[in-house]
mmCIF file of C-alpha atoms in Angstrom:
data_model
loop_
_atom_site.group_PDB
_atom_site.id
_atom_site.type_symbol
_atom_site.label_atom_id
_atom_site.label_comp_id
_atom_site.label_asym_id
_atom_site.label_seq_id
_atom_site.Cartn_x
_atom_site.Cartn_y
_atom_site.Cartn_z
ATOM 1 C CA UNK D 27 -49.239 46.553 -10.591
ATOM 2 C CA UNK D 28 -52.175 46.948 -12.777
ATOM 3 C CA UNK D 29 -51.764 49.303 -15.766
ATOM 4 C CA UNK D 30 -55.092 52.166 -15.960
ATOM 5 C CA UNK D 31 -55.159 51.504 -19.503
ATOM 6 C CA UNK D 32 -55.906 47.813 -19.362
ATOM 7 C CA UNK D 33 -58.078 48.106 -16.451
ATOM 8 C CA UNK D 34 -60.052 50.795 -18.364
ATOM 9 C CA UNK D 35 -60.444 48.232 -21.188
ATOM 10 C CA UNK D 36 -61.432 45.432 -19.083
ATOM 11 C CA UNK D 37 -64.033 47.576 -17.473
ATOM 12 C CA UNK D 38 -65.430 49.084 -21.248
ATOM 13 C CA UNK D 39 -65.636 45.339 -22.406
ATOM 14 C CA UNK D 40 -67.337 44.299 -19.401
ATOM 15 C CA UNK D 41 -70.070 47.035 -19.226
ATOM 16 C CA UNK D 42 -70.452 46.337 -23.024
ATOM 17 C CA UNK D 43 -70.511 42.448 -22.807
ATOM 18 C CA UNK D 44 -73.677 42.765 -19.764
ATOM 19 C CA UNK D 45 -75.297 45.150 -21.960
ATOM 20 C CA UNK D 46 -75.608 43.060 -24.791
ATOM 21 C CA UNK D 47 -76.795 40.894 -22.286
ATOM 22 C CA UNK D 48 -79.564 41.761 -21.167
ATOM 23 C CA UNK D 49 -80.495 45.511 -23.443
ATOM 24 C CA UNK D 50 -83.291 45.005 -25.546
ATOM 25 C CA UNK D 51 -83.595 48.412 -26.930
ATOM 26 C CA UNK D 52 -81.648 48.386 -30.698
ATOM 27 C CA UNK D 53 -80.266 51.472 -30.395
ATOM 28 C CA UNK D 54 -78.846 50.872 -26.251
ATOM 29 C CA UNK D 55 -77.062 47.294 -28.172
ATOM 30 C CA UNK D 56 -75.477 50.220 -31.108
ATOM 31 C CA UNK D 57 -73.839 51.976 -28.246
ATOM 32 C CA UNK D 58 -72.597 48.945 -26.290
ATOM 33 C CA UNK D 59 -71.108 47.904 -29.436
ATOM 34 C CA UNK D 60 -69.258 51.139 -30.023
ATOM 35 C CA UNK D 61 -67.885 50.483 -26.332
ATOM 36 C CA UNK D 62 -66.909 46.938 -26.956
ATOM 37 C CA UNK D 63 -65.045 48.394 -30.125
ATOM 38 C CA UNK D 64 -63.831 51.028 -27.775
ATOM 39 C CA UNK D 65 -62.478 48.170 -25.599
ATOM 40 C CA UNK D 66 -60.709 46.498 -28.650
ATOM 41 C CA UNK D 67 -59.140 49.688 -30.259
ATOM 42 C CA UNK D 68 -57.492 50.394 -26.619
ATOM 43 C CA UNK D 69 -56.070 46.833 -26.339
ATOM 44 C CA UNK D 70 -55.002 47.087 -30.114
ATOM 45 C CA UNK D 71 -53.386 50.601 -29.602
ATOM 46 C CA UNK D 72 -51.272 49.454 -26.543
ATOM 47 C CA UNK D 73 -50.463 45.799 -27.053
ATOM 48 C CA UNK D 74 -49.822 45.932 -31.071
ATOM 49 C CA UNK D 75 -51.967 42.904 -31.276
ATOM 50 C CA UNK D 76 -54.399 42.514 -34.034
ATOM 51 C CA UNK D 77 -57.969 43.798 -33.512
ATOM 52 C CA UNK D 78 -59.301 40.456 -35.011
ATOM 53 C CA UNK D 79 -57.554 38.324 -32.487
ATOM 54 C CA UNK D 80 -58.308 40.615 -29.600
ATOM 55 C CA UNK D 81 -61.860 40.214 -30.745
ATOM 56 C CA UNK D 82 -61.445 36.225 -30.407
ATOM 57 C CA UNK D 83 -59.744 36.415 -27.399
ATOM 58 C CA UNK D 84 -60.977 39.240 -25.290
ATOM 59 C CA UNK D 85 -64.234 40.591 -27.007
ATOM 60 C CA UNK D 86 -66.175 37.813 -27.542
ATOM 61 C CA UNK D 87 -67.238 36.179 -24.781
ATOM 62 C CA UNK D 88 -71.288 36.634 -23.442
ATOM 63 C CA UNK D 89 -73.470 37.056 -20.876
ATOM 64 C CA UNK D 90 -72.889 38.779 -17.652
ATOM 65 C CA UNK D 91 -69.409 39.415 -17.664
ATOM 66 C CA UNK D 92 -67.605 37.356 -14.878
ATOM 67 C CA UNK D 93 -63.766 36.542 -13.076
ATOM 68 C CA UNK D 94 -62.042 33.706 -14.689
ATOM 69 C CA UNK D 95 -60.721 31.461 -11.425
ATOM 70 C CA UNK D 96 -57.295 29.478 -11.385
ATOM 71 C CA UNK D 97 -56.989 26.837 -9.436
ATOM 72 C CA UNK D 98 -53.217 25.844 -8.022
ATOM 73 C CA UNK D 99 -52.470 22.502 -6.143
ATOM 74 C CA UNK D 100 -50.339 23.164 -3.044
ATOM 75 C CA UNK D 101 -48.285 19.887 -1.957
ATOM 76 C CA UNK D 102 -45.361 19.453 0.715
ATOM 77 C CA UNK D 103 -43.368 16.937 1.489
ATOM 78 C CA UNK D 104 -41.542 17.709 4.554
ATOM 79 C CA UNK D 105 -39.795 21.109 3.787
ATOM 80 C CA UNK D 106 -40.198 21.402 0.362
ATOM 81 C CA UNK D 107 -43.050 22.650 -2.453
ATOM 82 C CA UNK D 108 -44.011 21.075 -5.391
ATOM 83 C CA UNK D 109 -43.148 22.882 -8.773
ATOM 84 C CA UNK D 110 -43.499 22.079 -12.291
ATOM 85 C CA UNK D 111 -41.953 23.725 -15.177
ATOM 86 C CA UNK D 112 -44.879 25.177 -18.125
ATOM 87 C CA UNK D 113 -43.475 24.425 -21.087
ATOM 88 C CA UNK D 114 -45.047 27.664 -22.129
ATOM 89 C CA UNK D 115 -42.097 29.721 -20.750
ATOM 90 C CA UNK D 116 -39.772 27.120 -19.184
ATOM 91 C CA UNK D 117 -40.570 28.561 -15.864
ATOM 92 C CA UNK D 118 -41.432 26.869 -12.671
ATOM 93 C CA UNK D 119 -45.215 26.983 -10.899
ATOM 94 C CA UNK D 120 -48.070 25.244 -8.852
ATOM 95 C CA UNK D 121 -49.629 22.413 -10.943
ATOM 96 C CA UNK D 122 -52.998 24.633 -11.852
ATOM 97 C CA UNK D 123 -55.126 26.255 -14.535
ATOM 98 C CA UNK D 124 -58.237 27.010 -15.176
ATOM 99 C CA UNK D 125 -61.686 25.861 -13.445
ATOM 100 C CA UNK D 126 -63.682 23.827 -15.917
ATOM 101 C CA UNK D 127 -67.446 24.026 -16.137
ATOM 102 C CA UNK D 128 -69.043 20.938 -14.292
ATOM 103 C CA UNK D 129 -66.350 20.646 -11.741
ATOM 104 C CA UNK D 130 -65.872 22.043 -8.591
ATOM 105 C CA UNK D 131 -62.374 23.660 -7.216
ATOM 106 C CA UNK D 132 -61.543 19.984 -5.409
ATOM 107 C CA UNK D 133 -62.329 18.348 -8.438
ATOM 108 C CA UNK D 134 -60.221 20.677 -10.684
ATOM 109 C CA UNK D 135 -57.343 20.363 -8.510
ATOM 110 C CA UNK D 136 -57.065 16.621 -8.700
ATOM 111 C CA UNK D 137 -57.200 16.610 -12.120
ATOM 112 C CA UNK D 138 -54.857 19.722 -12.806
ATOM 113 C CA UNK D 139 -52.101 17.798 -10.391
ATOM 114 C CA UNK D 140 -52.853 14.603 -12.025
ATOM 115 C CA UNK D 141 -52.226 16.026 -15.677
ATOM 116 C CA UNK D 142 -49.367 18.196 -15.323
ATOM 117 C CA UNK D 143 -47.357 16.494 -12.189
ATOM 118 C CA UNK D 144 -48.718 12.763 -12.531
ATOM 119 C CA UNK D 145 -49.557 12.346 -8.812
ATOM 120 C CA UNK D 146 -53.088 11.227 -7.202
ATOM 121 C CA UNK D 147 -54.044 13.536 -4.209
ATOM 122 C CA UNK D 148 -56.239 14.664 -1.992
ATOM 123 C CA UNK D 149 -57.607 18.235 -1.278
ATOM 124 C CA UNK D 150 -57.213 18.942 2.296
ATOM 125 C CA UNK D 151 -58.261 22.458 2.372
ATOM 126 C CA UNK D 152 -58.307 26.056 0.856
ATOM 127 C CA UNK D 153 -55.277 28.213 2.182
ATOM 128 C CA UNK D 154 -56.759 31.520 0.127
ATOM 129 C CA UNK D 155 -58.217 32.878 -2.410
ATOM 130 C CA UNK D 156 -56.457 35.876 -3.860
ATOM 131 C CA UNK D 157 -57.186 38.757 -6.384
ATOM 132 C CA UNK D 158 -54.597 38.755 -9.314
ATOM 133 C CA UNK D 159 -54.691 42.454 -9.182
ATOM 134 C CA UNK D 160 -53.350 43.086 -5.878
ATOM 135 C CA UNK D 161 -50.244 40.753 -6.687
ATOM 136 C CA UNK D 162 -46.984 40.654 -8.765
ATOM 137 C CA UNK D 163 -47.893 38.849 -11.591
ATOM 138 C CA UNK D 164 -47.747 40.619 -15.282
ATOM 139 C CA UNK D 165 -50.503 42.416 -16.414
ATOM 140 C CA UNK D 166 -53.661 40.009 -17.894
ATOM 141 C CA UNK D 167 -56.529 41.015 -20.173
ATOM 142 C CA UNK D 168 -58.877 39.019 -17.802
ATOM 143 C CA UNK D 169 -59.567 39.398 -14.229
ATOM 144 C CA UNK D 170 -58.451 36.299 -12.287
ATOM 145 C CA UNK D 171 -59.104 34.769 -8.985
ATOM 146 C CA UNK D 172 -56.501 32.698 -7.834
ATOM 147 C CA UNK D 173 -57.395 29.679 -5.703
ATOM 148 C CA UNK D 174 -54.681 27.639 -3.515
ATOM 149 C CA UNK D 175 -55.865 24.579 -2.119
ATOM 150 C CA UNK D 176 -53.381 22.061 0.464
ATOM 151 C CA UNK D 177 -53.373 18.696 -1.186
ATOM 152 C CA UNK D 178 -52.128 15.183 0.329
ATOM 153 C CA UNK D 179 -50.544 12.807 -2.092
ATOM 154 C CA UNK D 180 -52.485 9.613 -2.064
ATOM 155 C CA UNK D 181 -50.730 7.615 -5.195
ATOM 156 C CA UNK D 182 -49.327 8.030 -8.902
ATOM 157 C CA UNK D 183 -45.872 8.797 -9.729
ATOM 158 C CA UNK D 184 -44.124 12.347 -10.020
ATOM 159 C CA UNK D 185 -43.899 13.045 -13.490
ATOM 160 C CA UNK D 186 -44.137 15.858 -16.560
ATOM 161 C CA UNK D 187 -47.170 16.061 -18.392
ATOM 162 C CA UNK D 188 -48.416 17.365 -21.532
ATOM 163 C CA UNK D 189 -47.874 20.967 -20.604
ATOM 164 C CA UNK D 190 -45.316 20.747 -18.466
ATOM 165 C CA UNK D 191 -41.126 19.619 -18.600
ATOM 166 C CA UNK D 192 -40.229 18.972 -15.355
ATOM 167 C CA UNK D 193 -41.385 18.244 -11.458
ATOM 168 C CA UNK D 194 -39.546 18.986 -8.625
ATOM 169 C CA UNK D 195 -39.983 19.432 -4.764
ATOM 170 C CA UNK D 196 -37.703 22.916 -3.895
ATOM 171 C CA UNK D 197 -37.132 24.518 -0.565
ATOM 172 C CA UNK D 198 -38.148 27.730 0.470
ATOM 173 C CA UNK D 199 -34.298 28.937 -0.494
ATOM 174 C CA UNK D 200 -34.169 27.176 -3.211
ATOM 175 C CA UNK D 201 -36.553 27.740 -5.379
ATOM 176 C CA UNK D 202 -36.205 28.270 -9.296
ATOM 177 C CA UNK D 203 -37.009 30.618 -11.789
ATOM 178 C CA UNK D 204 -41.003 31.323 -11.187
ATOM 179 C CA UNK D 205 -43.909 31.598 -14.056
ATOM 180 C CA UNK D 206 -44.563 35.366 -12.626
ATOM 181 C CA UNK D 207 -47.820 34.610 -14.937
ATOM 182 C CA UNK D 208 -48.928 31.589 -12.656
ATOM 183 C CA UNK D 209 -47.550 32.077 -9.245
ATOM 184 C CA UNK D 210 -45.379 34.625 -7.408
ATOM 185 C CA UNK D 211 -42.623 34.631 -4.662
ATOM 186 C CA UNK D 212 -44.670 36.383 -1.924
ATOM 187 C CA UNK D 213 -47.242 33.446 -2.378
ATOM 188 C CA UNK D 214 -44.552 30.748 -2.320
ATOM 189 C CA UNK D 215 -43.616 32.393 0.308
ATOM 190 C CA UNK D 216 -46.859 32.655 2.338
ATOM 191 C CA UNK D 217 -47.822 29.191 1.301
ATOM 192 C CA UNK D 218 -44.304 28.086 3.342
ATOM 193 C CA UNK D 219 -45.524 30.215 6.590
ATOM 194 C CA UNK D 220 -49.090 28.930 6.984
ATOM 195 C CA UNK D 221 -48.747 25.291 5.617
ATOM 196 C CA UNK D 222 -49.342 24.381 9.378
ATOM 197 C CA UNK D 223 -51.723 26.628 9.900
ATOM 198 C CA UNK D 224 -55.916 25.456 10.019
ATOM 199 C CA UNK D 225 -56.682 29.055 10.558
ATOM 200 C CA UNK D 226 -54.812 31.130 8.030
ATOM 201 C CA UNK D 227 -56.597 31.860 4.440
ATOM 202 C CA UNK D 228 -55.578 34.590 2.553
ATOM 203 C CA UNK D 229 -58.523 36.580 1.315
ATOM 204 C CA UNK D 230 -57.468 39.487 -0.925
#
């Protein structure tokens, strides 16, 4: 569930970040900048982080501000999912992350699976393409699109990576503690319904 305050933030430092954008006028680019420091002095006052940092990490960006997209591998073999443990929190997600400039979601995928669970696939197709907002997952300072995209393994060999501990194939009732940040147990779950399915995306 998405907290007002953060989405108000989100939505100051966006309006602010397409204003500096594209305003011209010198005294339009003062007041954007008194919203972007609007933006920052709300995410200070409710996450205790420093303004500086917050700056770097959520008030600097440019141009026409823009969804960040994640891109998760889905891969089954038989009756079980493919996890891999983040070493970020030592919980369990899809091998994923973010889309890179220059590549397109299939590309991303391969590379994301290849890097953090050591296998070669094969996107197949996209099962959905979700709105982090609508979902479980803890609250973000960015707003994320979430892609999951059905992947065959073609070759490699299962394996950790460098930002990840473990790989494992779980069942549907067995699965381990989940990276609430990455991936959630309604989409596990989904992703174990529709597997079969050529018809079902999830659009949301």
């Amino acid at each position: 569930m998405q907290l007002k305050w953060l989405e108000w933030a989100k939505q100051i430092q966006a309006i602010s970040q397409a204003g500096f954008a594209y305003s011209k006028d010198i005294y339009d680019l003062e007041r954007f900048e008194m919203l972007r420091d609007l933006s920052v002095e709300i995410m200070n006052q409710y996450t205790e982080v420093e303004s500086d940092k917050i700056k770097t990490l959520f008030a600097s960006e440019t141009g026409y501000a823009t969804p960040k997209v994640d891109v998760r591998g889905v891969i089954f073999e038989q009756d079980k999912i493919l996890l891999v443990r983040e070493k970020l929190d030592g919980d369990w997600a899809l091998p994923g992350g973010w889309a890179d400039i220059g590549l397109s979601p299939k590309e991303v995928v391969v590379k994301e699976v290849k890097e953090e669970a050591g296998l070669e696939v094969q996107p197949v197709r996209l099962l959905g393409v979700l709105d982090k907002k609508f979902h479980d997952h803890p609250p973000a300072a960015s707003h994320v699109y979430k892609m999951f995209i059905l992947c065959e393994v073609t070759g490699g060999e299962a394996q950790a990576g460098l930002e990840t501990l473990q790989v494992g194939y779980f069942g549907e009732d067995e699965l381990p503690p989940l990276s609430a940040e990455r991936v959630t147990l309604k989409q596990i779950q989904w992703l174990f319904q529709t597997r079969n399915s050529a018809h079902d995306v999830w659009l949301d």
